[in-house]
Amino acid sequence: MTSSTTTARVGGGAPGGQEKPPPPRPALDARAWRECAYLLLSFPLAVVTFVCVVVWIYAGVLLSLTVVGLPVLAAGLAGCRRVGAWERARARALLGLRMDEPSPLPRARDGGLLARLWSALRDPVGWRAALFCVVRLPVATLTCWLTVIAYVVAWPALPWLARWFTNVDRALVRGLLSPSDSLERRIAELESGRATVTDTATADLRRIERDLHDGAQARLVALAMELGMAKETVLRDPEAAARLVDEAHGEVKQALRELRDLARGIHPAILTDRGLGPALSAVASRCTVPVAVSVELDERPAEAIEGIAYYTASELLQNVSKHSGARHATVEVWRGEGRLMLQVTDDGQGGADPTAGTGLAGLADRLGAVDGLLTVHSPAGGPTTVTAELPWRDRTAPLTAPPTAPPATPPSKP
């Protein structure tokens, strides 16, 4: 049996399209034909877009003296964005170029007309696309006609010539039409992570509402009915009223127990007061499998990171109890190179696969929303090791409780 190691992180795509195409072949294969088609199509498209960009800039600059040109320039930049998107799609289809899409134009927060115009005029993606339309014309003119001439007089060398010519186009597309830097790719990742966090928060609110409706609320309704019946019978049948009060007392204790469990699921008090070590030990004590907990931190991380680590470990231990068939499990937490590391290991049957639509996939999405990483190594037959990485963020508020772990220098972990 083979082992499965899966790493999950939000945000995909090869940055900047760095994959190289296979080398050309003497015969004109499908890739060479696509490259020739790209070169031949580039010339008429370059002429049209060049003329449009020159006329747009000329008209916008002249009309800007009367303020009318500002909307013209803004509309032209929006059109250049569309041209850039179309050119990226054409490069993907014909050149096999892979790249991320730039981030969308941000909206002005105050919503005024001048603010929206100013935001549109500062769009770097639109200006780079306009520059691409200008620079591409001489390049497309030269490469297009050289391709036609090579097809007539030197067609055996056409695959190599087409590759050289399209490499120039690849450089132009990467340099002017791809995201300007890693910041725009990071923005796209954060937008995807924000959607994941919003969906997760909505699902948690629905779960809390359902638990309150089906649990504590139903018991409180039953309690009110029993106390009402006891009030009616207390004078004519004190013994029956006493039994009803005893039953109501039991309902109160059960409702308090359910509310306490619900509050623990929202945010346990032990995590706030004492930190990850005691909180994870409390989770481990409720697990059906014996769990050894080791937390080696000389200080506590930020509350949000600490909470995510706690719920990650809780869900992983729940998976161990339900699905692993393990006899023993360990939970280790340590800090290394600006990251909070959490590792859960069990000696169960293995075979966990986060790509199979299990809870591990949702857990990976939640971690990815805060720039985290989930790695699963689970060969068939076990053991299973799940490692979660979270960015370390210092706790801003002063702590009233001492740190949860005594060692001054945490040992490094593999």
Short mmCIF file of C-alpha atoms in Angstrom, two decimals:
data_model
loop_
_atom_site.label_atom_id
_atom_site.label_comp_id
_atom_site.label_asym_id
_atom_site.label_seq_id
_atom_site.Cartn_x
_atom_site.Cartn_y
_atom_site.Cartn_z
CA MET A 1 0.00 0.00 0.00
CA THR A 2 1.24 3.51 -0.66
CA SER A 3 1.25 6.39 1.75
CA SER A 4 -0.62 9.59 1.06
CA THR A 5 0.83 12.95 1.95
CA THR A 6 -1.35 15.95 1.20
CA THR A 7 -0.61 19.62 1.71
CA ALA A 8 -3.51 22.06 1.56
CA ARG A 9 -3.20 25.84 1.23
CA VAL A 10 -5.57 28.52 -0.03
CA GLY A 11 -4.62 30.23 -3.25
CA GLY A 12 -3.55 28.25 -6.31
CA GLY A 13 -2.00 28.78 -9.69
CA ALA A 14 1.57 28.99 -10.80
CA PRO A 15 2.84 32.47 -9.98
CA GLY A 16 3.66 34.37 -13.13
CA GLY A 17 3.37 31.41 -15.48
CA GLN A 18 6.90 30.07 -14.99
CA GLU A 19 6.28 26.65 -16.58
CA LYS A 20 8.33 26.13 -19.75
CA PRO A 21 6.75 24.55 -22.86
CA PRO A 22 8.34 21.41 -24.32
CA PRO A 23 11.10 21.94 -26.91
CA PRO A 24 10.06 22.41 -30.56
CA ARG A 25 9.99 19.48 -32.96
CA PRO A 26 11.02 19.39 -36.62
CA ALA A 27 7.49 18.58 -37.74
CA LEU A 28 4.74 21.15 -37.20
CA ASP A 29 2.87 19.67 -34.27
CA ALA A 30 -0.26 21.10 -32.67
CA ARG A 31 1.69 23.35 -30.32
CA ALA A 32 3.70 24.86 -33.18
CA TRP A 33 0.49 25.54 -35.13
CA ARG A 34 -1.03 27.25 -32.10
CA GLU A 35 2.06 29.42 -31.70
CA CYS A 36 1.94 30.38 -35.39
CA ALA A 37 -1.75 31.22 -35.05
CA TYR A 38 -0.96 33.43 -32.06
CA LEU A 39 1.70 35.31 -34.03
CA LEU A 40 -0.53 35.81 -37.08
CA LEU A 41 -3.49 36.99 -35.01
CA SER A 42 -1.37 39.37 -32.95
CA PHE A 43 -0.72 41.78 -35.83
CA PRO A 44 -4.32 42.80 -36.68
CA LEU A 45 -5.25 42.84 -33.00
CA ALA A 46 -2.21 44.98 -32.20
CA VAL A 47 -3.15 47.49 -34.92
CA VAL A 48 -6.73 47.81 -33.66
CA THR A 49 -5.82 48.11 -29.98
CA PHE A 50 -2.96 50.53 -30.69
CA VAL A 51 -5.22 52.87 -32.64
CA CYS A 52 -7.91 52.70 -29.95
CA VAL A 53 -5.43 53.43 -27.15
CA VAL A 54 -3.81 56.36 -28.98
CA VAL A 55 -7.19 57.93 -29.84
CA TRP A 56 -8.43 57.36 -26.28
CA ILE A 57 -5.38 58.98 -24.66
CA TYR A 58 -5.43 61.90 -27.11
CA ALA A 59 -9.14 62.55 -26.56
CA GLY A 60 -8.93 62.06 -22.80
CA VAL A 61 -6.02 64.46 -22.37
CA LEU A 62 -7.67 67.16 -24.49
CA LEU A 63 -11.06 66.77 -22.82
CA SER A 64 -9.53 66.70 -19.35
CA LEU A 65 -9.08 70.46 -19.66
CA THR A 66 -12.86 70.68 -19.30
CA VAL A 67 -13.12 67.86 -16.69
CA VAL A 68 -15.06 65.78 -19.25
CA GLY A 69 -11.87 63.89 -20.02
CA LEU A 70 -11.64 62.31 -16.57
CA PRO A 71 -14.61 59.95 -17.14
CA VAL A 72 -13.24 59.26 -20.64
CA LEU A 73 -9.86 58.25 -19.20
CA ALA A 74 -11.53 56.14 -16.51
CA ALA A 75 -13.73 54.36 -19.06
CA GLY A 76 -10.71 53.76 -21.29
CA LEU A 77 -8.78 52.19 -18.41
CA ALA A 78 -11.71 49.88 -17.74
CA GLY A 79 -11.63 48.90 -21.42
CA CYS A 80 -7.88 48.29 -21.24
CA ARG A 81 -8.53 45.97 -18.30
CA ARG A 82 -10.92 43.98 -20.49
CA VAL A 83 -8.36 43.85 -23.31
CA GLY A 84 -5.75 42.59 -20.84
CA ALA A 85 -8.11 39.85 -19.63
CA TRP A 86 -8.80 38.79 -23.21
CA GLU A 87 -5.09 38.71 -24.04
CA ARG A 88 -4.36 36.59 -20.97
CA ALA A 89 -7.06 34.15 -22.06
CA ARG A 90 -5.59 34.04 -25.59
CA ALA A 91 -2.09 33.41 -24.20
CA ARG A 92 -3.42 30.58 -22.05
CA ALA A 93 -5.24 28.94 -24.96
CA LEU A 94 -2.55 29.28 -27.66
CA LEU A 95 0.73 29.57 -25.75
CA GLY A 96 -0.09 27.41 -22.72
CA LEU A 97 0.87 30.31 -20.45
CA ARG A 98 -0.32 30.06 -16.87
CA MET A 99 -0.75 33.15 -14.73
CA ASP A 100 -2.96 34.57 -12.03
CA GLU A 101 -5.62 37.17 -12.69
CA PRO A 102 -4.93 40.64 -11.25
CA SER A 103 -7.05 41.75 -8.34
CA PRO A 104 -10.27 43.58 -9.24
CA LEU A 105 -10.44 47.34 -9.12
CA PRO A 106 -11.06 48.38 -5.48
CA ARG A 107 -14.17 50.41 -4.80
CA ALA A 108 -13.95 53.84 -3.20
CA ARG A 109 -15.14 53.67 0.40
CA ASP A 110 -17.05 56.96 0.46
CA GLY A 111 -18.89 56.09 -2.76
CA GLY A 112 -18.73 59.61 -4.28
CA LEU A 113 -18.32 60.20 -8.01
CA LEU A 114 -14.95 61.93 -7.70
CA ALA A 115 -13.66 59.19 -5.40
CA ARG A 116 -14.69 56.50 -7.87
CA LEU A 117 -13.07 58.42 -10.76
CA TRP A 118 -9.85 58.88 -8.80
CA SER A 119 -9.77 55.21 -7.88
CA ALA A 120 -10.28 54.25 -11.54
CA LEU A 121 -7.58 56.64 -12.76
CA ARG A 122 -5.04 55.14 -10.35
CA ASP A 123 -5.64 51.59 -11.62
CA PRO A 124 -2.17 50.15 -12.34
CA VAL A 125 -3.60 47.11 -14.11
CA GLY A 126 -5.38 49.29 -16.68
CA TRP A 127 -2.32 51.45 -17.32
CA ARG A 128 -0.08 48.41 -17.80
CA ALA A 129 -2.60 46.95 -20.24
CA ALA A 130 -2.58 50.25 -22.18
CA LEU A 131 1.23 50.14 -22.26
CA PHE A 132 1.03 46.57 -23.53
CA CYS A 133 -1.18 47.68 -26.43
CA VAL A 134 1.36 50.34 -27.40
CA VAL A 135 4.52 48.24 -27.05
CA ARG A 136 3.07 45.19 -28.77
CA LEU A 137 2.49 46.85 -32.15
CA PRO A 138 6.12 46.94 -33.38
CA VAL A 139 6.80 43.51 -31.89
CA ALA A 140 3.68 41.97 -33.44
CA THR A 141 4.38 43.59 -36.80
CA LEU A 142 7.91 42.18 -36.94
CA THR A 143 7.11 38.68 -35.68
CA CYS A 144 3.98 38.30 -37.81
CA TRP A 145 5.67 39.08 -41.12
CA LEU A 146 8.79 37.11 -40.23
CA THR A 147 6.51 34.14 -39.55
CA VAL A 148 4.86 34.53 -42.97
CA ILE A 149 8.24 34.76 -44.69
CA ALA A 150 9.58 31.75 -42.76
CA TYR A 151 6.53 29.73 -43.74
CA VAL A 152 7.28 30.43 -47.40
CA VAL A 153 11.06 30.14 -47.58
CA ALA A 154 12.18 28.34 -44.39
CA TRP A 155 9.27 26.26 -43.18
CA PRO A 156 11.48 23.44 -41.69
CA ALA A 157 12.82 26.01 -39.21
CA LEU A 158 9.37 27.43 -38.47
CA PRO A 159 8.85 25.57 -35.14
CA TRP A 160 12.05 27.06 -33.68
CA LEU A 161 11.37 30.52 -35.11
CA ALA A 162 7.79 30.46 -33.78
CA ARG A 163 9.09 29.46 -30.36
CA TRP A 164 11.60 32.32 -30.30
CA PHE A 165 9.01 34.84 -31.45
CA THR A 166 6.38 33.68 -28.97
CA ASN A 167 8.91 33.79 -26.16
CA VAL A 168 9.00 37.54 -26.73
CA ASP A 169 5.21 37.63 -26.46
CA ARG A 170 5.34 35.47 -23.34
CA ALA A 171 7.74 37.97 -21.76
CA LEU A 172 5.45 40.88 -22.67
CA VAL A 173 2.35 39.16 -21.28
CA ARG A 174 4.12 38.16 -18.07
CA GLY A 175 5.68 41.57 -17.58
CA LEU A 176 2.67 43.78 -18.35
CA LEU A 177 -0.48 41.69 -17.98
CA SER A 178 0.26 39.41 -15.03
CA PRO A 179 -0.21 40.64 -11.43
CA SER A 180 2.35 43.32 -10.72
CA ASP A 181 3.88 41.54 -7.75
CA SER A 182 3.21 39.05 -5.01
CA LEU A 183 1.02 41.64 -3.25
CA GLU A 184 -1.80 41.29 -5.79
CA ARG A 185 -1.62 37.50 -5.58
CA ARG A 186 -1.73 37.82 -1.82
CA ILE A 187 -4.82 40.04 -2.10
CA ALA A 188 -6.54 37.37 -4.19
CA GLU A 189 -5.68 34.73 -1.58
CA LEU A 190 -7.03 36.90 1.23
CA GLU A 191 -10.26 37.53 -0.69
CA SER A 192 -10.74 33.80 -1.05
CA GLY A 193 -9.89 33.30 2.62
CA ARG A 194 -12.35 36.01 3.66
CA ALA A 195 -15.15 34.17 1.86
CA THR A 196 -14.18 30.96 3.66
CA VAL A 197 -14.16 32.70 7.04
CA THR A 198 -17.56 34.28 6.34
CA ASP A 199 -19.07 30.92 5.38
CA THR A 200 -17.58 29.28 8.46
CA ALA A 201 -18.89 32.00 10.77
CA THR A 202 -22.36 31.72 9.22
CA ALA A 203 -22.36 27.95 9.68
CA ASP A 204 -21.26 28.34 13.31
CA LEU A 205 -24.05 30.82 14.01
CA ARG A 206 -26.59 28.43 12.51
CA ARG A 207 -25.21 25.58 14.63
CA ILE A 208 -25.49 27.68 17.80
CA GLU A 209 -29.05 28.69 16.92
CA ARG A 210 -29.99 25.07 16.25
CA ASP A 211 -28.40 23.86 19.49
CA LEU A 212 -30.21 26.54 21.48
CA HIS A 213 -33.53 25.80 19.80
CA ASP A 214 -33.34 22.01 20.09
CA GLY A 215 -31.61 21.86 23.47
CA ALA A 216 -31.80 24.53 26.14
CA GLN A 217 -34.85 26.31 24.72
CA ALA A 218 -36.91 23.13 24.58
CA ARG A 219 -35.94 22.24 28.14
CA LEU A 220 -36.80 25.72 29.40
CA VAL A 221 -40.23 25.47 27.76
CA ALA A 222 -40.79 22.11 29.45
CA LEU A 223 -39.59 23.63 32.74
CA ALA A 224 -42.10 26.48 32.46
CA MET A 225 -44.93 24.02 31.79
CA GLU A 226 -43.99 21.80 34.77
CA LEU A 227 -43.72 24.77 37.12
CA GLY A 228 -47.11 26.00 35.88
CA MET A 229 -48.66 22.60 36.57
CA ALA A 230 -47.01 22.52 40.01
CA LYS A 231 -48.44 25.93 40.81
CA GLU A 232 -51.94 24.74 39.93
CA THR A 233 -51.71 21.53 41.99
CA VAL A 234 -49.72 22.73 45.00
CA LEU A 235 -52.85 23.37 47.13
CA ARG A 236 -55.00 20.37 46.26
CA ASP A 237 -52.19 17.79 45.80
CA PRO A 238 -48.89 18.80 47.47
CA GLU A 239 -47.22 15.45 46.74
CA ALA A 240 -47.89 15.72 42.98
CA ALA A 241 -46.66 19.32 43.06
CA ALA A 242 -43.45 18.18 44.78
CA ARG A 243 -42.86 15.55 42.08
CA LEU A 244 -43.37 18.20 39.40
CA VAL A 245 -40.90 20.51 41.16
CA ASP A 246 -38.35 17.65 41.33
CA GLU A 247 -38.75 17.04 37.61
CA ALA A 248 -38.41 20.77 36.96
CA HIS A 249 -35.21 20.79 39.02
CA GLY A 250 -33.81 18.02 36.85
CA GLU A 251 -34.73 19.95 33.72
CA VAL A 252 -32.92 23.02 35.09
CA LYS A 253 -29.73 21.04 35.73
CA GLN A 254 -29.87 19.47 32.27
CA ALA A 255 -30.44 22.88 30.65
CA LEU A 256 -27.48 24.32 32.55
CA ARG A 257 -25.32 21.40 31.45
CA GLU A 258 -26.29 21.94 27.80
CA LEU A 259 -25.68 25.69 28.04
CA ARG A 260 -22.28 25.02 29.61
CA ASP A 261 -21.37 22.64 26.78
CA LEU A 262 -22.55 25.18 24.22
CA ALA A 263 -20.49 27.94 25.83
CA ARG A 264 -17.47 25.65 25.81
CA GLY A 265 -17.99 25.10 22.09
CA ILE A 266 -18.11 28.85 21.45
CA HIS A 267 -15.01 29.75 23.45
CA PRO A 268 -13.95 27.81 26.54
CA ALA A 269 -13.16 29.84 29.63
CA ILE A 270 -10.13 27.68 30.40
CA LEU A 271 -8.52 28.74 27.11
CA THR A 272 -8.94 32.43 27.96
CA ASP A 273 -7.80 32.06 31.57
CA ARG A 274 -4.99 29.50 31.36
CA GLY A 275 -3.97 29.07 27.72
CA LEU A 276 -3.48 26.24 25.25
CA GLY A 277 -1.84 23.71 27.57
CA PRO A 278 -4.66 23.30 30.11
CA ALA A 279 -7.34 23.78 27.43
CA LEU A 280 -5.94 20.99 25.25
CA SER A 281 -5.53 18.78 28.32
CA ALA A 282 -9.23 19.29 29.05
CA VAL A 283 -10.10 18.32 25.48
CA ALA A 284 -7.86 15.25 25.70
CA SER A 285 -9.56 14.14 28.92
CA ARG A 286 -12.89 13.95 27.07
CA CYS A 287 -11.45 11.96 24.16
CA THR A 288 -12.29 8.25 24.02
CA VAL A 289 -8.64 7.47 23.18
CA PRO A 290 -5.78 8.06 25.66
CA VAL A 291 -4.04 11.27 24.58
CA ALA A 292 -0.68 12.66 25.66
CA VAL A 293 -0.48 16.46 25.42
CA SER A 294 2.79 18.40 25.14
CA VAL A 295 2.70 22.21 24.85
CA GLU A 296 6.13 23.86 24.71
CA LEU A 297 5.57 27.62 24.48
CA ASP A 298 7.39 30.31 26.43
CA GLU A 299 4.61 32.82 25.71
CA ARG A 300 1.04 32.78 24.50
CA PRO A 301 0.16 33.70 20.91
CA ALA A 302 -2.54 36.15 19.88
CA GLU A 303 -6.04 35.22 20.99
CA ALA A 304 -7.29 34.54 17.45
CA ILE A 305 -4.37 32.23 16.64
CA GLU A 306 -4.71 30.50 20.00
CA GLY A 307 -8.42 29.92 19.40
CA ILE A 308 -7.84 28.50 15.92
CA ALA A 309 -5.16 26.14 17.25
CA TYR A 310 -7.52 24.99 20.01
CA TYR A 311 -10.41 24.25 17.66
CA THR A 312 -8.09 22.57 15.17
CA ALA A 313 -6.80 20.22 17.85
CA SER A 314 -10.35 19.62 19.11
CA GLU A 315 -11.60 18.64 15.67
CA LEU A 316 -8.59 16.43 14.99
CA LEU A 317 -9.06 14.61 18.31
CA GLN A 318 -12.73 14.20 17.50
CA ASN A 319 -11.72 12.56 14.22
CA VAL A 320 -9.36 10.28 16.14
CA SER A 321 -12.20 9.20 18.42
CA LYS A 322 -14.69 8.57 15.63
CA HIS A 323 -12.73 7.23 12.68
CA SER A 324 -9.17 6.15 13.51
CA GLY A 325 -9.63 3.04 15.65
CA ALA A 326 -6.48 4.14 17.47
CA ARG A 327 -5.28 2.98 20.89
CA HIS A 328 -3.19 6.05 21.64
CA ALA A 329 -2.75 9.60 20.34
CA THR A 330 -0.44 12.55 20.99
CA VAL A 331 -0.87 16.31 20.67
CA GLU A 332 2.25 18.45 20.41
CA VAL A 333 2.39 22.25 20.19
CA TRP A 334 5.54 24.30 19.75
CA ARG A 335 6.82 27.48 18.13
CA GLY A 336 9.29 27.48 15.28
CA GLU A 337 10.49 30.15 12.82
CA GLY A 338 7.59 32.52 13.26
CA ARG A 339 4.97 29.77 13.11
CA LEU A 340 2.80 28.07 15.69
CA MET A 341 3.08 24.33 15.05
CA LEU A 342 0.41 21.81 16.05
CA GLN A 343 0.84 18.09 15.43
CA VAL A 344 -1.66 15.33 16.20
CA THR A 345 -0.53 11.72 15.79
CA ASP A 346 -2.45 8.48 16.31
CA ASP A 347 -1.67 4.79 15.83
CA GLY A 348 -4.95 4.02 14.09
CA GLN A 349 -5.81 2.47 10.74
CA GLY A 350 -4.72 5.44 8.62
CA GLY A 351 -6.00 6.21 5.14
CA ALA A 352 -7.19 9.76 5.94
CA ASP A 353 -7.59 11.80 2.75
CA PRO A 354 -8.45 15.53 2.95
CA THR A 355 -9.36 15.58 -0.76
CA ALA A 356 -12.19 13.07 -0.30
CA GLY A 357 -14.70 15.61 1.00
CA THR A 358 -14.01 14.93 4.69
CA GLY A 359 -13.81 17.41 7.54
CA LEU A 360 -10.06 17.75 6.93
CA ALA A 361 -10.78 19.72 3.75
CA GLY A 362 -12.86 22.26 5.67
CA LEU A 363 -10.17 22.42 8.33
CA ALA A 364 -7.56 23.15 5.66
CA ASP A 365 -9.74 25.95 4.28
CA ARG A 366 -10.09 27.52 7.72
CA LEU A 367 -6.35 27.40 8.29
CA GLY A 368 -5.65 28.76 4.82
CA ALA A 369 -7.89 31.75 5.54
CA VAL A 370 -5.33 32.96 8.12
CA ASP A 371 -2.28 31.98 6.04
CA GLY A 372 -2.08 28.58 7.69
CA LEU A 373 -1.18 25.19 6.30
CA LEU A 374 -2.44 21.65 6.92
CA THR A 375 -0.32 18.61 6.08
CA VAL A 376 -1.68 15.07 6.34
CA HIS A 377 0.47 11.94 6.24
CA SER A 378 -1.75 8.89 6.60
CA PRO A 379 -0.56 5.66 4.95
CA ALA A 380 -2.95 2.74 4.92
CA GLY A 381 -2.50 0.86 8.18
CA GLY A 382 -1.28 3.96 10.01
CA PRO A 383 0.04 5.82 11.78
CA THR A 384 -1.61 9.14 10.91
CA THR A 385 0.18 12.44 11.46
CA VAL A 386 -1.62 15.73 10.90
CA THR A 387 0.48 18.88 11.16
CA ALA A 388 -1.06 22.35 11.25
CA GLU A 389 0.97 25.52 10.84
CA LEU A 390 -0.32 28.93 11.88
CA PRO A 391 1.41 32.31 11.67
CA TRP A 392 2.73 33.38 15.03
CA ARG A 393 1.32 36.69 16.22
CA ASP A 394 2.26 38.18 19.55
CA ARG A 395 -0.37 38.75 22.15
CA THR A 396 -1.02 42.49 22.35
CA ALA A 397 -2.93 42.64 25.64
CA PRO A 398 -1.00 42.05 28.89
CA LEU A 399 -1.59 38.67 30.46
CA THR A 400 -2.97 38.28 33.94
CA ALA A 401 -2.14 34.60 34.08
CA PRO A 402 1.38 33.13 33.87
CA PRO A 403 2.54 31.40 30.69
CA THR A 404 1.23 27.90 30.22
CA ALA A 405 4.59 26.20 29.70
CA PRO A 406 7.71 26.60 31.86
CA PRO A 407 10.63 25.86 29.45
CA ALA A 408 12.57 28.99 28.50
CA THR A 409 13.92 27.54 25.25
CA PRO A 410 11.53 25.20 23.43
CA PRO A 411 13.28 22.30 21.75
CA SER A 412 13.06 22.19 17.99
CA LYS A 413 10.72 19.74 16.34
CA PRO A 414 11.18 17.96 13.04
#
